[in-house]
Amino acid sequence: MTVILPVITVDGPSGVGKGTLCKALAELLKWHLLDSGAIYRVLAVAASHHQLDINTEEALVPIAEHLDVRFVSNNRQLQVILEGEDITNEIRTEAIGKSASQVATFPRVRAALLLRQRAFRKKPGLVADGRDMGTVVFPDAPVKIFLDASVQARAHRRMLQLQAEGVNVSFERLLVDIQERDNRDRSRLIAPLIPAADALILDSTNMSIEQVINASLAYIERKLPMGQAVQDAAKYSYTKF
């Protein structure tokens, strides 16, 4: 008898709090975590470490197929481990971002990383953060959440985040940037940003992160058999997050 390992997918546009929710769920449930948005950056770092030409698809496919990466959530902080090395800071650099955009243009690389993402599905379960997790990567996931929020709320959250990091940027500029990215994500031909037909659509515009976690866990309890991890998580004091 084949046992299908549970997956919780959390999709949605940028700035809705997907990462925060997924890290919280992975910690509470003690499940594995996949940050699909970081996968191409991780591949770019791996190519740099192995001195591979990022403009050559043939050189990238083998390393994409066997990408040795782990995502670890600890106290709601995400660590990215590549081949045993912490590359959390390295993947956020401008140079790696540009390289990631380049490697993402290769069809065979994308196909290899799709399989690699699916390989994150391990016991006891997986929380997958992305834009097409419930529609493309894990269409059979028993729990699918589409997290959304108004463009204004997302721009405000991003502005506060940047200000906390010492970066001053106008609200209007962020609003335009987010709207443009939404349009690109929703209109692209391959894996457009749309909710899965069977996803819970959760609007976080006027919700705190604690409320989002609570609502998500209540939905998970309804959709999954009540294992001990889910029971323990349901009793958690979410104000700790």
CSV table of C-alpha atoms in Angstrom, one decimal:
chain,number,residue,atom,x,y,z
A,1,MET,CA,0.0,0.0,0.0
A,2,THR,CA,1.4,3.4,-1.1
A,3,VAL,CA,1.3,6.0,1.6
A,4,ILE,CA,1.0,9.6,0.3
A,5,LEU,CA,3.1,11.9,2.5
A,6,PRO,CA,1.1,15.1,3.4
A,7,VAL,CA,2.0,18.5,1.9
A,8,ILE,CA,0.7,21.9,2.9
A,9,THR,CA,1.1,24.3,0.0
A,10,VAL,CA,1.1,28.1,0.6
A,11,ASP,CA,0.9,30.2,-2.6
A,12,GLY,CA,0.3,33.8,-3.2
A,13,PRO,CA,1.8,37.1,-4.5
A,14,SER,CA,4.8,38.8,-3.0
A,15,GLY,CA,4.4,40.6,0.4
A,16,VAL,CA,1.5,38.6,1.8
A,17,GLY,CA,3.4,36.9,4.5
A,18,LYS,CA,3.8,33.4,2.9
A,19,GLY,CA,7.3,33.0,4.2
A,20,THR,CA,6.4,33.9,7.8
A,21,LEU,CA,3.4,31.6,7.7
A,22,CYS,CA,5.3,28.7,6.3
A,23,LYS,CA,8.2,29.0,8.7
A,24,ALA,CA,5.7,29.1,11.6
A,25,LEU,CA,3.8,26.0,10.3
A,26,ALA,CA,7.0,24.1,9.7
A,27,GLU,CA,8.2,24.8,13.3
A,28,LEU,CA,4.9,24.1,14.9
A,29,LEU,CA,4.3,20.8,13.0
A,30,LYS,CA,8.0,19.8,13.0
A,31,TRP,CA,7.7,19.3,9.2
A,32,HIS,CA,10.2,19.9,6.4
A,33,LEU,CA,10.2,23.3,4.7
A,34,LEU,CA,10.6,24.2,1.0
A,35,ASP,CA,11.2,27.8,0.0
A,36,SER,CA,10.7,27.5,-3.7
A,37,GLY,CA,11.5,31.1,-4.4
A,38,ALA,CA,15.1,30.5,-3.2
A,39,ILE,CA,15.7,27.4,-5.3
A,40,TYR,CA,17.1,29.3,-8.3
A,41,ARG,CA,19.3,31.5,-6.1
A,42,VAL,CA,20.7,28.4,-4.5
A,43,LEU,CA,21.5,26.9,-7.9
A,44,ALA,CA,23.3,30.1,-8.8
A,45,VAL,CA,25.4,29.9,-5.7
A,46,ALA,CA,26.1,26.2,-6.4
A,47,ALA,CA,27.2,27.1,-9.9
A,48,SER,CA,29.5,29.8,-8.5
A,49,HIS,CA,31.0,27.5,-5.9
A,50,HIS,CA,31.7,24.8,-8.6
A,51,GLN,CA,32.9,27.4,-11.1
A,52,LEU,CA,30.3,26.6,-13.7
A,53,ASP,CA,29.3,28.8,-16.6
A,54,ILE,CA,25.7,30.0,-15.7
A,55,ASN,CA,25.2,30.7,-19.4
A,56,THR,CA,25.6,27.0,-20.4
A,57,GLU,CA,22.5,24.9,-19.8
A,58,GLU,CA,24.4,21.6,-20.2
A,59,ALA,CA,26.7,22.5,-17.3
A,60,LEU,CA,23.8,23.4,-14.9
A,61,VAL,CA,21.4,20.5,-15.4
A,62,PRO,CA,23.5,17.8,-13.5
A,63,ILE,CA,24.0,20.1,-10.5
A,64,ALA,CA,20.3,21.1,-10.6
A,65,GLU,CA,19.3,17.4,-10.6
A,66,HIS,CA,21.3,16.7,-7.5
A,67,LEU,CA,21.1,20.0,-5.7
A,68,ASP,CA,22.0,19.4,-2.0
A,69,VAL,CA,20.0,22.0,-0.2
A,70,ARG,CA,18.1,22.2,3.0
A,71,PHE,CA,15.8,24.9,4.4
A,72,VAL,CA,15.8,25.1,8.2
A,73,SER,CA,13.4,27.3,10.2
A,74,ASN,CA,14.5,28.2,13.7
A,75,ASN,CA,12.7,30.9,15.8
A,76,ARG,CA,11.1,32.0,12.5
A,77,GLN,CA,14.4,32.6,10.9
A,78,LEU,CA,15.2,30.8,7.7
A,79,GLN,CA,18.6,29.1,7.2
A,80,VAL,CA,19.6,27.9,3.7
A,81,ILE,CA,22.2,25.1,3.8
A,82,LEU,CA,24.0,24.1,0.6
A,83,GLU,CA,26.2,21.1,0.7
A,84,GLY,CA,26.5,21.6,4.5
A,85,GLU,CA,27.4,25.3,4.3
A,86,ASP,CA,25.1,28.1,5.4
A,87,ILE,CA,24.5,30.4,2.4
A,88,THR,CA,21.6,32.3,3.9
A,89,ASN,CA,23.3,35.7,3.3
A,90,GLU,CA,25.0,34.8,0.1
A,91,ILE,CA,21.7,34.0,-1.8
A,92,ARG,CA,20.4,37.5,-1.1
A,93,THR,CA,23.2,39.4,-2.9
A,94,GLU,CA,22.5,41.4,-6.1
A,95,ALA,CA,24.9,39.3,-8.1
A,96,ILE,CA,23.3,36.0,-7.1
A,97,GLY,CA,19.9,37.5,-7.9
A,98,LYS,CA,21.0,38.3,-11.5
A,99,SER,CA,22.5,34.9,-11.9
A,100,ALA,CA,19.3,33.3,-10.7
A,101,SER,CA,17.3,35.1,-13.3
A,102,GLN,CA,19.7,33.8,-15.9
A,103,VAL,CA,19.6,30.1,-14.9
A,104,ALA,CA,15.8,30.3,-14.6
A,105,THR,CA,15.5,30.8,-18.4
A,106,PHE,CA,16.7,27.3,-19.2
A,107,PRO,CA,13.8,24.8,-19.8
A,108,ARG,CA,15.9,21.7,-18.8
A,109,VAL,CA,17.1,23.5,-15.6
A,110,ARG,CA,13.5,24.3,-14.7
A,111,ALA,CA,12.4,20.7,-15.3
A,112,ALA,CA,15.3,19.4,-13.1
A,113,LEU,CA,14.4,21.8,-10.3
A,114,LEU,CA,10.7,20.8,-10.5
A,115,LEU,CA,11.7,17.2,-9.7
A,116,ARG,CA,14.2,18.4,-7.0
A,117,GLN,CA,11.4,20.4,-5.3
A,118,ARG,CA,9.1,17.3,-5.3
A,119,ALA,CA,11.9,15.4,-3.6
A,120,PHE,CA,11.5,17.6,-0.5
A,121,ARG,CA,8.3,15.5,0.2
A,122,LYS,CA,9.6,13.5,3.1
A,123,LYS,CA,8.3,12.2,6.4
A,124,PRO,CA,6.6,13.5,8.5
A,125,GLY,CA,5.4,16.1,6.0
A,126,LEU,CA,6.3,19.2,4.0
A,127,VAL,CA,5.3,22.9,4.1
A,128,ALA,CA,5.9,24.4,0.6
A,129,ASP,CA,6.1,28.1,0.0
A,130,GLY,CA,5.8,29.5,-3.5
A,131,ARG,CA,3.6,30.7,-6.3
A,132,ASP,CA,2.7,27.5,-8.1
A,133,MET,CA,3.1,24.9,-5.3
A,134,GLY,CA,-0.6,23.9,-5.3
A,135,THR,CA,-1.1,24.1,-9.0
A,136,VAL,CA,2.1,22.7,-10.6
A,137,VAL,CA,4.6,21.2,-8.1
A,138,PHE,CA,2.2,19.5,-5.6
A,139,PRO,CA,-1.2,19.4,-7.3
A,140,ASP,CA,-2.2,16.4,-5.1
A,141,ALA,CA,-1.4,18.2,-1.8
A,142,PRO,CA,-4.2,17.6,0.7
A,143,VAL,CA,-4.0,21.1,2.1
A,144,LYS,CA,-3.7,24.1,-0.2
A,145,ILE,CA,-3.7,27.7,1.0
A,146,PHE,CA,-3.7,30.8,-1.2
A,147,LEU,CA,-2.6,33.7,0.9
A,148,ASP,CA,-3.6,37.1,-0.5
A,149,ALA,CA,-3.8,40.8,0.6
A,150,SER,CA,-4.5,44.1,-0.9
A,151,VAL,CA,-1.7,45.8,-2.9
A,152,GLN,CA,-1.8,48.8,-0.5
A,153,ALA,CA,-1.4,46.5,2.6
A,154,ARG,CA,1.5,44.7,1.0
A,155,ALA,CA,3.3,47.9,-0.1
A,156,HIS,CA,2.9,49.2,3.5
A,157,ARG,CA,4.3,46.0,5.0
A,158,ARG,CA,7.3,46.2,2.6
A,159,MET,CA,7.9,49.8,3.4
A,160,LEU,CA,8.0,49.1,7.1
A,161,GLN,CA,10.4,46.1,6.5
A,162,LEU,CA,12.8,48.3,4.5
A,163,GLN,CA,12.7,51.1,7.0
A,164,ALA,CA,13.6,48.7,9.7
A,165,GLU,CA,16.6,47.8,7.6
A,166,GLY,CA,17.6,51.4,7.2
A,167,VAL,CA,16.3,51.7,3.7
A,168,ASN,CA,14.1,54.7,2.7
A,169,VAL,CA,11.7,54.1,-0.2
A,170,SER,CA,8.5,55.8,-1.1
A,171,PHE,CA,5.2,54.1,-0.6
A,172,GLU,CA,4.1,55.1,-4.2
A,173,ARG,CA,7.2,53.5,-5.7
A,174,LEU,CA,6.6,50.2,-3.8
A,175,LEU,CA,2.9,50.2,-4.9
A,176,VAL,CA,3.9,50.5,-8.5
A,177,ASP,CA,6.5,47.8,-8.2
A,178,ILE,CA,4.2,45.3,-6.6
A,179,GLN,CA,1.4,46.0,-9.1
A,180,GLU,CA,3.8,45.4,-12.0
A,181,ARG,CA,5.1,42.2,-10.5
A,182,ASP,CA,1.5,41.0,-9.9
A,183,ASN,CA,0.7,41.6,-13.5
A,184,ARG,CA,3.7,39.7,-14.7
A,185,ASP,CA,3.1,36.8,-12.3
A,186,ARG,CA,-0.6,36.5,-13.2
A,187,SER,CA,-0.2,36.8,-17.0
A,188,ARG,CA,2.8,34.6,-17.6
A,189,LEU,CA,2.2,31.6,-19.9
A,190,ILE,CA,4.0,29.0,-17.7
A,191,ALA,CA,2.6,28.5,-14.2
A,192,PRO,CA,0.7,31.7,-13.8
A,193,LEU,CA,-0.1,32.9,-10.3
A,194,ILE,CA,-3.6,31.6,-9.7
A,195,PRO,CA,-5.2,29.8,-6.7
A,196,ALA,CA,-5.7,26.0,-7.0
A,197,ALA,CA,-9.3,25.1,-7.5
A,198,ASP,CA,-9.4,23.4,-4.1
A,199,ALA,CA,-7.3,26.0,-2.2
A,200,LEU,CA,-8.5,28.0,0.8
A,201,ILE,CA,-8.2,31.6,-0.1
A,202,LEU,CA,-7.1,33.6,2.9
A,203,ASP,CA,-7.1,37.4,2.7
A,204,SER,CA,-4.6,38.7,5.3
A,205,THR,CA,-5.2,42.4,4.6
A,206,ASN,CA,-6.6,43.0,8.0
A,207,MET,CA,-5.2,40.0,9.9
A,208,SER,CA,-2.2,39.8,12.2
A,209,ILE,CA,0.3,37.0,11.7
A,210,GLU,CA,-1.1,35.2,14.7
A,211,GLN,CA,-4.6,35.3,13.2
A,212,VAL,CA,-3.3,33.9,9.9
A,213,ILE,CA,-1.5,31.1,11.7
A,214,ASN,CA,-4.6,30.3,13.7
A,215,ALA,CA,-6.9,30.3,10.6
A,216,SER,CA,-4.4,28.1,8.7
A,217,LEU,CA,-4.0,25.6,11.5
A,218,ALA,CA,-7.8,25.3,11.9
A,219,TYR,CA,-8.1,24.5,8.2
A,220,ILE,CA,-5.2,22.0,8.4
A,221,GLU,CA,-7.0,20.2,11.3
A,222,ARG,CA,-10.1,19.9,9.1
A,223,LYS,CA,-8.2,18.6,6.1
A,224,LEU,CA,-5.7,16.2,7.7
A,225,PRO,CA,-6.1,13.3,10.1
A,226,MET,CA,-5.4,14.6,13.6
A,227,GLY,CA,-1.9,13.4,14.2
A,228,GLN,CA,-0.1,14.3,17.4
A,229,ALA,CA,1.9,17.1,15.7
A,230,VAL,CA,-1.3,18.8,14.5
A,231,GLN,CA,-2.8,18.4,18.0
A,232,ASP,CA,0.2,19.9,19.6
A,233,ALA,CA,0.3,22.8,17.2
A,234,ALA,CA,-3.4,23.5,17.7
A,235,LYS,CA,-2.6,24.1,21.4
A,236,TYR,CA,0.3,26.4,20.7
A,237,SER,CA,0.3,30.0,22.0
A,238,TYR,CA,0.6,31.8,18.7
A,239,THR,CA,1.4,35.1,20.4
A,240,LYS,CA,5.0,33.7,20.6
A,241,PHE,CA,5.2,34.4,16.9
